PDB file of C-alpha atoms in Angstrom:
ATOM      1  CA  GLU A  23     140.254 128.990  44.124  1.00 53.00           C
ATOM      2  CA  LEU A  24     140.480 131.333  47.687  1.00 59.00           C
ATOM      3  CA  PHE A  25     141.207 134.944  47.448  1.00 66.00           C
ATOM      4  CA  ASP A  26     143.053 134.596  43.733  1.00 73.00           C
ATOM      5  CA  GLN A  27     145.000 131.595  45.051  1.00 72.00           C
ATOM      6  CA  ARG A  28     144.727 128.125  43.996  1.00 73.00           C
ATOM      7  CA  TRP A  29     144.656 125.513  47.060  1.00 65.00           C
ATOM      8  CA  ASP A  30     145.334 122.359  46.877  1.00 63.00           C
ATOM      9  CA  VAL A  31     144.549 120.045  49.847  1.00 59.00           C
ATOM     10  CA  SER A  32     146.277 116.623  49.652  1.00 58.00           C
ATOM     11  CA  LEU A  33     146.673 113.840  52.543  1.00 55.00           C
ATOM     12  CA  TRP A  34     148.894 111.757  50.464  1.00 52.00           C
ATOM     13  CA  PRO A  35     152.033 113.314  49.052  1.00 56.00           C
ATOM     14  CA  GLY A  36     151.989 112.711  45.526  1.00 57.00           C
ATOM     15  CA  PRO A  37     150.368 112.248  42.357  1.00 60.00           C
ATOM     16  CA  ASP A  38     149.131 108.752  42.539  1.00 66.00           C
ATOM     17  CA  GLN A  39     145.858 107.850  42.139  1.00 72.00           C
ATOM     18  CA  ARG A  40     145.624 104.861  44.667  1.00 72.00           C
ATOM     19  CA  ALA A  41     147.268 107.348  47.706  1.00 70.00           C
ATOM     20  CA  ARG A  42     144.181 109.315  46.677  1.00 72.00           C
ATOM     21  CA  GLN A  43     141.702 106.881  46.916  1.00 77.00           C
ATOM     22  CA  LEU A  44     142.520 106.056  49.954  1.00 76.00           C
ATOM     23  CA  SER A  45     142.620 109.311  50.862  1.00 76.00           C
ATOM     24  CA  MET A  46     139.221 109.417  49.789  1.00 80.00           C
ATOM     25  CA  TRP A  47     138.122 106.363  51.370  1.00 84.00           C
ATOM     26  CA  LEU A  48     140.600 107.576  54.901  1.00 85.00           C
ATOM     27  CA  LEU A  49     138.186 110.623  54.768  1.00 85.00           C
ATOM     28  CA  ALA A  50     134.612 108.912  54.271  1.00 88.00           C
ATOM     29  CA  SER A  51     135.517 106.218  56.995  1.00 90.00           C
ATOM     30  CA  ALA A  52     136.052 109.341  59.459  1.00 89.00           C
ATOM     31  CA  PHE A  53     132.740 110.702  58.449  1.00 89.00           C
ATOM     32  CA  VAL A  54     130.879 107.499  58.998  1.00 91.00           C
ATOM     33  CA  VAL A  55     132.834 106.747  62.517  1.00 92.00           C
ATOM     34  CA  SER A  56     132.375 110.110  63.278  1.00 92.00           C
ATOM     35  CA  GLY A  57     128.198 109.995  62.809  1.00 91.00           C
ATOM     36  CA  LEU A  58     128.064 106.791  64.518  1.00 93.00           C
ATOM     37  CA  LEU A  59     130.150 107.895  67.420  1.00 93.00           C
ATOM     38  CA  ALA A  60     126.983 110.889  67.870  1.00 93.00           C
ATOM     39  CA  PHE A  61     124.494 108.803  67.996  1.00 94.00           C
ATOM     40  CA  LEU A  62     126.659 105.952  69.657  1.00 94.00           C
ATOM     41  CA  LEU A  63     126.670 109.320  72.003  1.00 94.00           C
ATOM     42  CA  ARG A  64     123.007 110.794  71.663  1.00 94.00           C
ATOM     43  CA  ALA A  65     121.935 107.028  72.390  1.00 94.00           C
ATOM     44  CA  SER A  66     123.970 106.991  75.894  1.00 94.00           C
ATOM     45  CA  ALA A  67     123.119 110.067  77.361  1.00 94.00           C
ATOM     46  CA  LEU A  68     119.514 108.524  76.035  1.00 94.00           C
ATOM     47  CA  ALA A  69     119.775 105.439  78.132  1.00 95.00           C
ATOM     48  CA  ARG A  70     121.618 107.718  80.878  1.00 94.00           C
ATOM     49  CA  ARG A  71     118.236 109.978  81.456  1.00 95.00           C
ATOM     50  CA  ARG A  72     115.423 106.595  81.059  1.00 95.00           C
ATOM     51  CA  LEU A  73     118.199 104.907  83.738  1.00 94.00           C
ATOM     52  CA  HIS A  74     117.630 108.066  86.147  1.00 94.00           C
ATOM     53  CA  ARG A  75     113.916 108.693  85.398  1.00 94.00           C
ATOM     54  CA  ALA A  76     113.460 104.398  86.262  1.00 94.00           C
ATOM     55  CA  GLU A  77     115.342 105.179  89.790  1.00 95.00           C
ATOM     56  CA  ALA A  78     112.756 107.737  90.263  1.00 94.00           C
ATOM     57  CA  VAL A  79     110.209 105.616  89.453  1.00 94.00           C
ATOM     58  CA  GLY A  80     111.565 102.748  91.775  1.00 94.00           C
ATOM     59  CA  ARG A  81     112.088 104.984  94.719  1.00 93.00           C
ATOM     60  CA  ASP A  82     108.498 106.279  94.109  1.00 95.00           C
ATOM     61  CA  LEU A  83     107.056 102.731  93.869  1.00 94.00           C
ATOM     62  CA  GLY A  84     109.390 101.990  97.161  1.00 93.00           C
ATOM     63  CA  GLU A  85     108.269 104.592  99.178  1.00 95.00           C
ATOM     64  CA  GLN A  86     104.629 104.004  97.825  1.00 95.00           C
ATOM     65  CA  ILE A  87     104.808 100.112  99.199  1.00 96.00           C
ATOM     66  CA  LEU A  88     106.203 101.495 102.377  1.00 95.00           C
ATOM     67  CA  GLU A  89     103.126 103.586 103.265  1.00 96.00           C
ATOM     68  CA  ARG A  90     100.841 100.862 102.381  1.00 96.00           C
ATOM     69  CA  GLU A  91     102.378  98.460 104.308  1.00 96.00           C
ATOM     70  CA  ARG A  92     102.354 100.614 107.339  1.00 96.00           C
ATOM     71  CA  ALA A  93      98.497 101.480 106.874  1.00 96.00           C
ATOM     72  CA  GLU A  94      97.718  98.212 106.581  1.00 96.00           C
ATOM     73  CA  ALA A  95      99.684  97.107 109.306  1.00 96.00           C
ATOM     74  CA  ALA A  96      98.013 100.181 111.284  1.00 96.00           C
ATOM     75  CA  LEU A  97      94.647  98.947 109.230  1.00 96.00           C
ATOM     76  CA  GLN A  98      95.825  95.413 111.329  1.00 96.00           C
ATOM     77  CA  GLU A  99      96.338  96.830 114.222  1.00 96.00           C
ATOM     78  CA  ARG A 100      92.770  98.757 115.230  1.00 95.00           C
ATOM     79  CA  GLU A 101      90.796  95.788 113.284  1.00 93.00           C
ATOM     80  CA  GLN A 102      92.657  93.552 116.127  1.00 94.00           C
ATOM     81  CA  GLU A 103      91.573  96.127 118.776  1.00 95.00           C
ATOM     82  CA  ASN A 104      88.120  96.648 117.492  1.00 90.00           C
ATOM     83  CA  ARG A 105      87.819  92.565 117.639  1.00 88.00           C
ATOM     84  CA  SER A 106      88.983  92.628 121.043  1.00 92.00           C
ATOM     85  CA  LEU A 107      86.456  95.638 122.120  1.00 92.00           C
ATOM     86  CA  LEU A 108      83.418  93.700 120.433  1.00 89.00           C
ATOM     87  CA  GLU A 109      84.633  90.010 121.886  1.00 91.00           C
ATOM     88  CA  SER A 110      84.745  91.635 125.375  1.00 92.00           C
ATOM     89  CA  LEU A 111      81.048  93.112 125.024  1.00 88.00           C
ATOM     90  CA  SER A 112      79.269  91.715 127.860  1.00 88.00           C
ATOM     91  CA  ASP A 113      75.849  92.352 125.508  1.00 86.00           C
ATOM     92  CA  GLY A 114      75.444  90.079 122.306  1.00 85.00           C
ATOM     93  CA  PHE A 115      76.700  91.582 118.834  1.00 86.00           C
ATOM     94  CA  LEU A 116      75.724  90.664 115.245  1.00 86.00           C
ATOM     95  CA  VAL A 117      76.347  92.163 112.307  1.00 86.00           C
ATOM     96  CA  LEU A 118      74.228  91.586 109.300  1.00 84.00           C
ATOM     97  CA  ASP A 119      75.399  91.632 105.730  1.00 84.00           C
ATOM     98  CA  ARG A 120      72.846  92.896 102.877  1.00 79.00           C
ATOM     99  CA  ARG A 121      71.732  89.666 102.231  1.00 85.00           C
ATOM    100  CA  ARG A 122      70.327  88.998 105.743  1.00 83.00           C
ATOM    101  CA  GLN A 123      73.024  86.812 106.772  1.00 90.00           C
ATOM    102  CA  VAL A 124      75.201  86.457 110.709  1.00 91.00           C
ATOM    103  CA  HIS A 125      78.213  88.719 109.346  1.00 90.00           C
ATOM    104  CA  TYR A 126      80.152  88.310 112.317  1.00 91.00           C
ATOM    105  CA  LEU A 127      78.357  88.005 116.383  1.00 90.00           C
ATOM    106  CA  ASN A 128      80.217  88.065 119.553  1.00 91.00           C
ATOM    107  CA  PRO A 129      80.485  85.451 121.820  1.00 93.00           C
ATOM    108  CA  GLU A 130      77.794  86.488 124.383  1.00 90.00           C
ATOM    109  CA  ALA A 131      75.478  86.770 121.239  1.00 88.00           C
ATOM    110  CA  ALA A 132      76.138  82.901 120.510  1.00 91.00           C
ATOM    111  CA  ARG A 133      75.409  82.081 123.904  1.00 89.00           C
ATOM    112  CA  ARG A 134      71.971  83.646 123.385  1.00 87.00           C
ATOM    113  CA  PHE A 135      70.914  82.474 119.968  1.00 88.00           C
ATOM    114  CA  ARG A 136      72.480  78.904 122.719  1.00 89.00           C
ATOM    115  CA  ARG A 137      74.621  77.642 119.642  1.00 90.00           C
ATOM    116  CA  PRO A 138      78.294  77.708 118.470  1.00 94.00           C
ATOM    117  CA  ARG A 139      79.737  80.440 116.455  1.00 92.00           C
ATOM    118  CA  GLU A 140      80.709  78.750 114.168  1.00 92.00           C
ATOM    119  CA  ASP A 141      76.557  77.199 113.550  1.00 93.00           C
ATOM    120  CA  LEU A 142      76.011  81.104 113.190  1.00 93.00           C
ATOM    121  CA  GLN A 143      78.339  82.567 110.870  1.00 92.00           C
ATOM    122  CA  GLY A 144      77.161  82.695 107.767  1.00 92.00           C
ATOM    123  CA  LEU A 145      73.170  81.728 108.502  1.00 92.00           C
ATOM    124  CA  ALA A 146      70.842  83.512 107.275  1.00 90.00           C
ATOM    125  CA  LEU A 147      68.450  85.383 109.461  1.00 85.00           C
ATOM    126  CA  ASP A 148      65.179  83.643 109.150  1.00 85.00           C
ATOM    127  CA  LYS A 149      66.976  80.626 110.250  1.00 88.00           C
ATOM    128  CA  LEU A 150      67.849  82.081 113.928  1.00 86.00           C
ATOM    129  CA  LEU A 151      64.548  84.210 114.778  1.00 86.00           C
ATOM    130  CA  ARG A 152      60.782  83.117 114.088  1.00 86.00           C
ATOM    131  CA  PRO A 153      58.812  84.724 110.868  1.00 88.00           C
ATOM    132  CA  ASP A 154      57.329  87.527 112.527  1.00 87.00           C
ATOM    133  CA  GLU A 155      60.835  88.881 115.144  1.00 85.00           C
ATOM    134  CA  VAL A 156      62.308  88.349 111.194  1.00 85.00           C
ATOM    135  CA  ARG A 157      59.720  90.700 109.679  1.00 86.00           C
ATOM    136  CA  ASP A 158      60.364  93.729 112.561  1.00 84.00           C
ATOM    137  CA  VAL A 159      64.120  93.162 112.566  1.00 82.00           C
ATOM    138  CA  MET A 160      63.514  92.896 108.355  1.00 83.00           C
ATOM    139  CA  ALA A 161      61.671  96.294 108.285  1.00 84.00           C
ATOM    140  CA  CYS A 162      64.280  98.090 110.013  1.00 81.00           C
ATOM    141  CA  CYS A 163      67.026  96.140 108.307  1.00 78.00           C
ATOM    142  CA  GLU A 164      65.338  97.752 105.317  1.00 80.00           C
ATOM    143  CA  ARG A 165      65.001 101.294 106.209  1.00 81.00           C
ATOM    144  CA  VAL A 166      68.966 101.214 107.415  1.00 78.00           C
ATOM    145  CA  PHE A 167      70.089 100.241 104.077  1.00 77.00           C
ATOM    146  CA  GLU A 168      67.620 102.446 102.732  1.00 83.00           C
ATOM    147  CA  ARG A 169      68.985 105.639 104.821  1.00 82.00           C
ATOM    148  CA  GLY A 170      72.668 105.302 104.818  1.00 78.00           C
ATOM    149  CA  HIS A 171      72.994 105.235 108.026  1.00 76.00           C
ATOM    150  CA  SER A 172      71.711 103.554 111.669  1.00 75.00           C
ATOM    151  CA  GLN A 173      68.364 103.297 112.966  1.00 74.00           C
ATOM    152  CA  VAL A 174      67.966 102.675 116.849  1.00 78.00           C
ATOM    153  CA  THR A 175      65.018 100.128 117.077  1.00 77.00           C
ATOM    154  CA  GLU A 176      64.030  97.767 120.258  1.00 81.00           C
ATOM    155  CA  ILE A 177      62.273  94.223 120.115  1.00 79.00           C
ATOM    156  CA  TYR A 178      60.935  91.482 121.776  1.00 81.00           C
ATOM    157  CA  SER A 179      62.091  87.633 121.316  1.00 81.00           C
ATOM    158  CA  THR A 180      60.723  85.179 122.347  1.00 81.00           C
ATOM    159  CA  THR A 181      63.591  83.297 120.575  1.00 79.00           C
ATOM    160  CA  LEU A 182      66.157  85.236 122.588  1.00 77.00           C
ATOM    161  CA  GLN A 183      63.799  85.357 125.621  1.00 79.00           C
ATOM    162  CA  GLY A 184      64.405  89.098 125.595  1.00 79.00           C
ATOM    163  CA  TRP A 185      64.691  92.581 123.972  1.00 81.00           C
ATOM    164  CA  PHE A 186      67.135  93.002 122.250  1.00 75.00           C
ATOM    165  CA  GLU A 187      68.481  96.897 120.195  1.00 77.00           C
ATOM    166  CA  LEU A 188      68.924  96.932 116.121  1.00 72.00           C
ATOM    167  CA  ARG A 189      71.216  99.720 115.080  1.00 67.00           C
TER     168      ARG A 189
END
């Protein structure tokens, strides 16, 4: 009752019990369908947001990949320039790693050792110089590795028949 009046709402005319059950079933079905529709709309909106986020991440990742490729290309170009410079030096140039093995040497260094570069690459320093020369070189290397910066030392090598500078 509303406002002292009785209101009857029926979806189906007539006092038939089957019609009343059918109307209740239709009403319940409408609620279920509207609930499912609301759920699907919410899921669709969530999927759309995730898609936009994934697209943004994909764009960022693509930009990062391009940036990294450019940096790697620039690094390779610089390495090639440095290698060309070292290869063209008229002085012998030798790089040792922390295990005191030849990491790199230019053609002039190989010529001074009177051996092919391939034979010298990876070779331990004690296989190239006399023990007293190795001791002097190692002492300089230890100071460089301890301090973390270069140090200039000149050593005369009877093996190389001349003076050489360590840095």
